[in-house]
Amino acid sequence: MGKKLEGNGIWESSRMILPEHREAYLRLMKEQGRRGKPALDDQEMQQIEQAIIVSYNERKPITLKVFNPFDDEELRGLVTVINTSRREVKLSRGEEDFSWIKLEEIIEAHI
């Protein structure tokens, strides 16, 4: 019995983790990877809005980089609707594939 207790012998063979503890640990690790939204100045916001207007008026494809706390998302398509009251744009990527994107979440726009 003395040998099992030496060098953490008894504990080494009896380690286990509950699924709830594993999930909580993974959730904590994911939350630690969260990042804040970058602050855009007025000039950058005007450039984004101008690119959106050009895409809407001239029916040109646009690439939008949308903020996500873990990994930014790049979307490409046509701006088909600009809702000024809700400050959203409708980005159509196909006949039935579209997304409503809030202007506050857009951090880059390129035509």
CSV table of C-alpha atoms in Angstrom, one decimal:
chain,number,residue,atom,x,y,z
A,1,MET,CA,0.0,0.0,0.0
A,2,GLY,CA,2.9,2.3,0.6
A,3,LYS,CA,3.9,2.2,-3.1
A,4,LYS,CA,0.5,3.3,-4.3
A,5,LEU,CA,0.7,6.5,-2.3
A,6,GLU,CA,4.2,7.4,-3.4
A,7,GLY,CA,4.5,9.7,-6.4
A,8,ASN,CA,0.8,10.4,-6.5
A,9,GLY,CA,0.2,6.7,-7.4
A,10,ILE,CA,-3.3,6.3,-6.0
A,11,TRP,CA,-4.5,9.7,-7.3
A,12,GLU,CA,-3.0,9.2,-10.7
A,13,SER,CA,-5.1,6.2,-11.5
A,14,SER,CA,-8.4,7.6,-10.0
A,15,ARG,CA,-8.7,11.0,-11.8
A,16,MET,CA,-11.9,11.8,-13.5
A,17,ILE,CA,-13.9,14.8,-14.6
A,18,LEU,CA,-17.6,15.2,-14.7
A,19,PRO,CA,-19.2,16.3,-18.0
A,20,GLU,CA,-20.6,19.4,-16.3
A,21,HIS,CA,-17.2,20.4,-15.1
A,22,ARG,CA,-15.7,19.9,-18.6
A,23,GLU,CA,-18.4,22.0,-20.2
A,24,ALA,CA,-17.9,24.8,-17.7
A,25,TYR,CA,-14.2,24.7,-18.2
A,26,LEU,CA,-14.6,24.9,-22.0
A,27,ARG,CA,-17.1,27.7,-21.7
A,28,LEU,CA,-14.7,29.6,-19.5
A,29,MET,CA,-11.8,29.2,-22.0
A,30,LYS,CA,-14.0,30.4,-24.8
A,31,GLU,CA,-15.1,33.5,-22.8
A,32,GLN,CA,-11.5,34.3,-22.1
A,33,GLY,CA,-10.9,34.5,-25.9
A,34,ARG,CA,-13.7,37.1,-26.3
A,35,ARG,CA,-12.5,40.5,-27.6
A,36,GLY,CA,-14.1,44.0,-27.6
A,37,LYS,CA,-15.4,45.8,-30.7
A,38,PRO,CA,-12.9,48.2,-32.2
A,39,ALA,CA,-13.9,51.9,-32.0
A,40,LEU,CA,-14.3,53.5,-35.5
A,41,ASP,CA,-13.9,57.2,-36.0
A,42,ASP,CA,-16.2,59.4,-38.0
A,43,GLN,CA,-14.2,59.1,-41.2
A,44,GLU,CA,-14.2,55.3,-41.2
A,45,MET,CA,-17.9,55.3,-40.6
A,46,GLN,CA,-18.5,57.7,-43.5
A,47,GLN,CA,-16.4,55.4,-45.8
A,48,ILE,CA,-18.4,52.4,-44.8
A,49,GLU,CA,-21.7,54.2,-45.3
A,50,GLN,CA,-20.5,55.6,-48.7
A,51,ALA,CA,-19.5,52.1,-49.9
A,52,ILE,CA,-22.9,50.8,-48.8
A,53,ILE,CA,-24.7,53.6,-50.7
A,54,VAL,CA,-22.6,53.0,-53.9
A,55,SER,CA,-23.4,49.2,-53.7
A,56,TYR,CA,-27.1,50.0,-53.3
A,57,ASN,CA,-27.3,52.7,-56.1
A,58,GLU,CA,-25.1,51.1,-58.7
A,59,ARG,CA,-25.8,47.4,-57.9
A,60,LYS,CA,-22.1,46.7,-57.3
A,61,PRO,CA,-21.0,43.7,-55.1
A,62,ILE,CA,-19.6,44.7,-51.7
A,63,THR,CA,-17.5,43.0,-49.1
A,64,LEU,CA,-18.4,43.7,-45.5
A,65,LYS,CA,-16.4,42.7,-42.5
A,66,VAL,CA,-18.8,42.2,-39.6
A,67,PHE,CA,-17.7,42.2,-36.0
A,68,ASN,CA,-17.9,39.0,-33.9
A,69,PRO,CA,-16.4,38.8,-30.4
A,70,PHE,CA,-14.4,35.7,-31.4
A,71,ASP,CA,-13.7,36.0,-35.1
A,72,ASP,CA,-14.8,38.6,-37.6
A,73,GLU,CA,-17.0,37.5,-40.5
A,74,GLU,CA,-16.5,38.6,-44.1
A,75,LEU,CA,-19.7,38.7,-46.2
A,76,ARG,CA,-20.0,39.5,-49.9
A,77,GLY,CA,-23.1,40.4,-51.8
A,78,LEU,CA,-25.3,43.2,-53.0
A,79,VAL,CA,-27.0,45.8,-50.7
A,80,THR,CA,-30.7,45.6,-51.7
A,81,VAL,CA,-32.3,47.4,-48.8
A,82,ILE,CA,-31.2,50.2,-46.5
A,83,ASN,CA,-33.4,50.6,-43.5
A,84,THR,CA,-32.4,54.0,-41.9
A,85,SER,CA,-34.9,53.8,-39.0
A,86,ARG,CA,-33.4,50.5,-37.7
A,87,ARG,CA,-29.9,51.3,-39.1
A,88,GLU,CA,-29.7,48.0,-40.9
A,89,VAL,CA,-28.8,46.9,-44.5
A,90,LYS,CA,-30.0,43.8,-46.3
A,91,LEU,CA,-27.1,42.0,-48.0
A,92,SER,CA,-28.3,39.6,-50.7
A,93,ARG,CA,-25.9,36.8,-51.6
A,94,GLY,CA,-28.3,34.9,-53.9
A,95,GLU,CA,-31.9,34.6,-54.7
A,96,GLU,CA,-33.0,33.4,-51.3
A,97,ASP,CA,-29.8,33.9,-49.3
A,98,PHE,CA,-29.7,37.2,-47.5
A,99,SER,CA,-28.7,38.7,-44.1
A,100,TRP,CA,-29.9,41.8,-42.2
A,101,ILE,CA,-26.7,43.5,-40.8
A,102,LYS,CA,-26.7,46.3,-38.3
A,103,LEU,CA,-24.6,49.3,-39.3
A,104,GLU,CA,-22.9,49.3,-35.8
A,105,GLU,CA,-21.6,45.8,-36.4
A,106,ILE,CA,-19.8,46.6,-39.7
A,107,ILE,CA,-16.2,47.4,-39.2
A,108,GLU,CA,-15.0,47.4,-42.9
A,109,ALA,CA,-16.6,47.8,-46.3
A,110,HIS,CA,-15.0,47.4,-49.8
A,111,ILE,CA,-16.5,47.5,-53.2
